[in-house]
């Protein structure tokens, strides 16, 4: 605002008062004399002075209202977008867009923005901060914040003339009148302040730049660990050892008697593959033992693992295996889904040894043959009469999967009983598939299958032909060399 | 003896139809300026230095504890299953509550035109901000990985690709407390600008003048400025009043939206707000009574001011008492076994001692303020207020710990034991509070000079009218 | 600051007596009101059923009672805070507060239903209720300790005894001062206002539990009393503003009550509109968020059909509209506009009470038109409320005719005259 055309430019006239009443009186006189560019300076807000000076009301309430509305809109838009649209997820059964839950934040931001409107709006309307003001040149003006009241008439007022204004003020109850002139003190900010400021600002950018650089570059250095105990957790991984338990296993086996989710309801027939009713008639002791094993949790006395049913005894105890009244039929209702599930499980757990086709030539077997492993017992092929349903009932097959046979381990711990029954179903399907005729296939697929068969035969023939040629060539080459 | 009032005038007796003076003695505007400025201008006394050193030592101890906590993890606290909200949250609610008096005095009493607020509002507002700072510390470190506390803010994160959960009361708390802190700060600073200008105009030292000059933003006391300033002040007051209510309401939502027995009760919002005002006023009095003597402000902070605050403490204390009673009644009336157990357990369970402390400090001790003697004797006021502060801390302890230690799962029940870190942090937070408050006393205008002068002007005006 | 306070007129000035135009209305209003009340009750009871008729009566009763108790709060608050600004309008509130005396008589029919028909208004009075709602016997046995006819009546006697004592004490004090102008009376009333306020808060909260909350016997909310109070105090401020406006329109207190007083009442109305939604929303949010079926059922009933529509009416017309409407200083400084808003909020307060009481008449009705008693039911409910309100206004005018309409010899009367908003 400071005019620098004239060194000692007159800005206006100021008069000092000692009480509110004399000031108000003076204000009215000045107003009635037709001055409009006037202002009073007081140590506190004097009521009635706006009327005495003819000051118009402020637009501040509208700014505050605008701020409040902006806050409300921001809060609602933010919450709806963030929780309802951009990243929706259900929490405690509340809808994505739950207006009642959005109200508190909406209220807070309304108040926050409205308060910003009031605070910053007020300073902006007042033209503050403004550190250089000609009125500060008046030597007695310092007391305006203490106990004195000042009335000021601006030189820019249309009806301003210095002598007239001074006379007007002299008529009021004042002892001090002064002309306000330009502030001629240097407006240059001290150099070292600027230097310090620039240095501080420059330095404050360094961390930002470092962070920005880190974000766009990669580093071969291992990351820096500020809190090692949080980065390197003492928790054990699945296959590690620990000294906490006698068996040194970090991974704890199920507590005896643990029943997997969803299996509590199943009966013993289902879990063992044995017709328990018949077994009780034949061998009551063994039936009792089986019941005890599966009901440990209720008895509260966990038994040792060697009390597992005799059924998981290896092959030499053939007599038991044969005398056991196995379930003849799969207790699971056979549907396409069950068979597909069985296929999936078979391919995961069984196919490594038994091969996907069940012929007993899985990858493990191939490798064992390759390295001529001496103790290797080749896995059985599913496609032998002795394993068909008539001789090897479903229950027995289930038991074998569960508890193993010869070198084969039991899979009860890994495969759920329902899935084991699915595998049984799949194995039956697999067995049938190897003995099926074309008539077993639905009519509409027969043609397709025939075509496929032709393709395969053709491909095989070609392969055999290629093989033969290669052999011939090699033979020819060998002959040439010799 | 304690009623010794300068000028021999007792302004606690107000005859109807006449208003008792709020500024005592033949005070002039200049006297007010002098009285307030001398606090900051004279060199610190021995008492101040001693107090500051103690407070600062405690603050450092708090800093060390926080460093230890961050480095080691939250296991250093006594928080253990099922009491996962232990002392940190108790302390948080306690300090937020204390932070209510300042803005309440400034805003609500302003709107109700209670002029006696003028000489206490500044210090009370400062206390609000410092209390909110103390309060904010606790949830900040309670999140576990304190250096990631900024994840609470809804910012577009390149790492997370997700947003905070706005349906959670804990996030509402983040917004409520930070909005409250910000608005209180604006309110406090805005109210201080004219007084900072006084400091600026009185400073002899060039650097002091420059520092206060920058803070005063070039304030001249122009009537136009005053008019907008007053409007802004009134608007901010009108905004801050519901804000004060909302903050503790939202803090109460942290508890009440859950289904934990003893927490899920609809009276919580008004009851928490009343409790917050109650504890805030108690803290203001605890500090102001000694401060007015030590800083020589008896003429401005009169017994009448103290008495009025005592009355508010009595009123809010009674509301809190009624709320305790209503909770018990509804627990019985509702016939929900878990709720009934929760309340019986509060009063008669393993934490009976905490409940007893709470009731005797919060409900019984303020009843002493029915007696005039207790409202007008400064040392008795402080005594009762300290009890109220203790009681209000215990109230939060009772709410947090008794309900959590006896939840729906009896196999998880346990007894809460605080550790030395818990103790240190509670005491250390007082260090933070007092350090800031003592600095404020020395650096900033402790009393709103401009408004007090305006009260004085009204008083002079009335006297002037009476003489005619 | 320089304008001097206007002179205080002598106590027997016509400005402080009830204008003849209004006092002439007293008997017609009483008679018409009584007729409408009985007519509304009869229409509800015989046009729909007794249960409905009595509930409509209860709605009207709670509506008038909350306003009377709100007015009592207003008076006590003015005393406790030694307020100066409000003296010119305080008598209007005092006159409304005295209405707790006739309200006690009007409560009798409600008590009578506990002995005549089982579960007419209060379902817990029906011995088959527990069985019908599968409530465990043990729980119900404990519930009925509190929900028991004789105990209920005894509590009502206590509440009314408290309120009548308070109303008479503070009204008589104020009226006596009209004659004597003693400052002691003001001091005494100030002293007693603090305990009075506490007793009133407690008794009102429990009365609202008893009379409204137990309509749904298994439902409970600690905040319920505060909710009813928040609506009542808002309505009381509106009633004071509207009453003062009508007095002025008819020639009383023309110079005494200025735009400043309307402005201030307007601020309180604005504030209490906000307070009402604050309490109402907090109660709703906590129950909604906690999601416990026993608690949410109360709001669930009020989210269906007609009740759901009324819930939205309350949100938009009881909160948002008056909130925006009374926000502006210019509106508050227009007595006519403030009168309009006051009457508007008084109507909405009725809907609020209606919304609390009536959904419990036919619980689980799903808010069909039958649940509000059809067209007849709506007319009956409105007739009851209008009738009881008219009866109350008639009685107020009768008492006002015998006393004065302003506490003109209150020592702070001059301060009130000179009152100016900042």
mmCIF file of N, CA, C and O in Angstrom, chain A residues 352-353 360-379:
data_model
loop_
_atom_site.group_PDB
_atom_site.id
_atom_site.type_symbol
_atom_site.label_atom_id
_atom_site.label_comp_id
_atom_site.label_asym_id
_atom_site.label_seq_id
_atom_site.Cartn_x
_atom_site.Cartn_y
_atom_site.Cartn_z
ATOM 1 N N UNK A 352 1.231 -89.319 -8.695
ATOM 2 C CA UNK A 352 2.700 -89.275 -8.705
ATOM 3 C C UNK A 352 3.284 -90.672 -8.732
ATOM 4 O O UNK A 352 4.314 -90.902 -9.363
ATOM 5 N N UNK A 353 2.652 -91.607 -8.042
ATOM 6 C CA UNK A 353 3.152 -92.979 -8.068
ATOM 7 C C UNK A 353 2.351 -93.848 -9.040
ATOM 8 O O UNK A 353 2.909 -94.589 -9.839
ATOM 9 N N UNK A 360 0.101 -97.566 -12.475
ATOM 10 C CA UNK A 360 1.208 -97.807 -11.551
ATOM 11 C C UNK A 360 2.543 -97.322 -12.090
ATOM 12 O O UNK A 360 3.597 -97.729 -11.634
ATOM 13 N N UNK A 361 2.493 -96.410 -13.065
ATOM 14 C CA UNK A 361 3.748 -95.950 -13.630
ATOM 15 C C UNK A 361 3.864 -94.425 -13.556
ATOM 16 O O UNK A 361 4.109 -93.749 -14.535
ATOM 17 N N UNK A 362 3.693 -93.920 -12.353
ATOM 18 C CA UNK A 362 3.802 -92.474 -12.149
ATOM 19 C C UNK A 362 5.242 -92.026 -12.213
ATOM 20 O O UNK A 362 6.166 -92.839 -12.363
ATOM 21 N N UNK A 363 5.432 -90.719 -12.061
ATOM 22 C CA UNK A 363 6.781 -90.152 -12.191
ATOM 23 C C UNK A 363 7.736 -90.735 -11.171
ATOM 24 O O UNK A 363 8.894 -91.008 -11.477
ATOM 25 N N UNK A 364 7.243 -90.916 -9.955
ATOM 26 C CA UNK A 364 8.118 -91.431 -8.910
ATOM 27 C C UNK A 364 8.589 -92.835 -9.284
ATOM 28 O O UNK A 364 9.758 -93.175 -9.134
ATOM 29 N N UNK A 365 7.637 -93.628 -9.790
ATOM 30 C CA UNK A 365 8.004 -94.987 -10.173
ATOM 31 C C UNK A 365 9.031 -94.967 -11.301
ATOM 32 O O UNK A 365 10.036 -95.691 -11.273
ATOM 33 N N UNK A 366 8.799 -94.099 -12.274
ATOM 34 C CA UNK A 366 9.745 -94.024 -13.399
ATOM 35 C C UNK A 366 11.142 -93.708 -12.901
ATOM 36 O O UNK A 366 12.132 -94.325 -13.285
ATOM 37 N N UNK A 367 11.193 -92.721 -11.997
ATOM 38 C CA UNK A 367 12.483 -92.314 -11.460
ATOM 39 C C UNK A 367 13.122 -93.473 -10.692
ATOM 40 O O UNK A 367 14.323 -93.733 -10.825
ATOM 41 N N UNK A 368 12.285 -94.154 -9.885
ATOM 42 C CA UNK A 368 12.820 -95.262 -9.091
ATOM 43 C C UNK A 368 13.386 -96.345 -10.009
ATOM 44 O O UNK A 368 14.461 -96.905 -9.735
ATOM 45 N N UNK A 369 12.693 -96.609 -11.102
ATOM 46 C CA UNK A 369 13.190 -97.598 -12.060
ATOM 47 C C UNK A 369 14.507 -97.112 -12.644
ATOM 48 O O UNK A 369 15.462 -97.872 -12.799
ATOM 49 N N UNK A 370 14.545 -95.816 -12.960
ATOM 50 C CA UNK A 370 15.718 -95.231 -13.581
ATOM 51 C C UNK A 370 16.957 -95.419 -12.719
ATOM 52 O O UNK A 370 18.012 -95.781 -13.207
ATOM 53 N N UNK A 371 16.752 -95.090 -11.412
ATOM 54 C CA UNK A 371 17.936 -95.174 -10.539
ATOM 55 C C UNK A 371 18.054 -96.567 -9.938
ATOM 56 O O UNK A 371 18.911 -96.817 -9.096
ATOM 57 N N UNK A 372 17.162 -97.442 -10.342
ATOM 58 C CA UNK A 372 17.160 -98.825 -9.891
ATOM 59 C C UNK A 372 17.186 -98.911 -8.364
ATOM 60 O O UNK A 372 18.045 -99.549 -7.755
ATOM 61 N N UNK A 373 16.260 -98.205 -7.738
ATOM 62 C CA UNK A 373 16.184 -98.197 -6.274
ATOM 63 C C UNK A 373 15.902 -99.600 -5.773
ATOM 64 O O UNK A 373 14.943 -100.246 -6.205
ATOM 65 N N UNK A 374 16.750 -100.025 -4.845
ATOM 66 C CA UNK A 374 16.682 -101.435 -4.486
ATOM 67 C C UNK A 374 15.454 -101.756 -3.640
ATOM 68 O O UNK A 374 14.857 -102.806 -3.785
ATOM 69 N N UNK A 375 15.092 -100.813 -2.772
ATOM 70 C CA UNK A 375 13.994 -101.136 -1.862
ATOM 71 C C UNK A 375 12.636 -100.735 -2.427
ATOM 72 O O UNK A 375 11.651 -100.749 -1.723
ATOM 73 N N UNK A 376 12.631 -100.374 -3.618
ATOM 74 C CA UNK A 376 11.392 -99.851 -4.201
ATOM 75 C C UNK A 376 10.412 -100.967 -4.510
ATOM 76 O O UNK A 376 10.748 -101.974 -5.118
ATOM 77 N N UNK A 377 9.222 -100.771 -4.011
ATOM 78 C CA UNK A 377 8.175 -101.715 -4.362
ATOM 79 C C UNK A 377 7.265 -101.016 -5.338
ATOM 80 O O UNK A 377 6.668 -99.995 -4.982
ATOM 81 N N UNK A 378 7.147 -101.499 -6.518
ATOM 82 C CA UNK A 378 6.381 -100.749 -7.520
ATOM 83 C C UNK A 378 4.923 -100.639 -7.100
ATOM 84 O O UNK A 378 4.351 -101.592 -6.556
ATOM 85 N N UNK A 379 4.339 -99.489 -7.288
ATOM 86 C CA UNK A 379 2.937 -99.309 -6.934
ATOM 87 C C UNK A 379 2.048 -100.178 -7.802
ATOM 88 O O UNK A 379 2.372 -100.479 -8.957
#
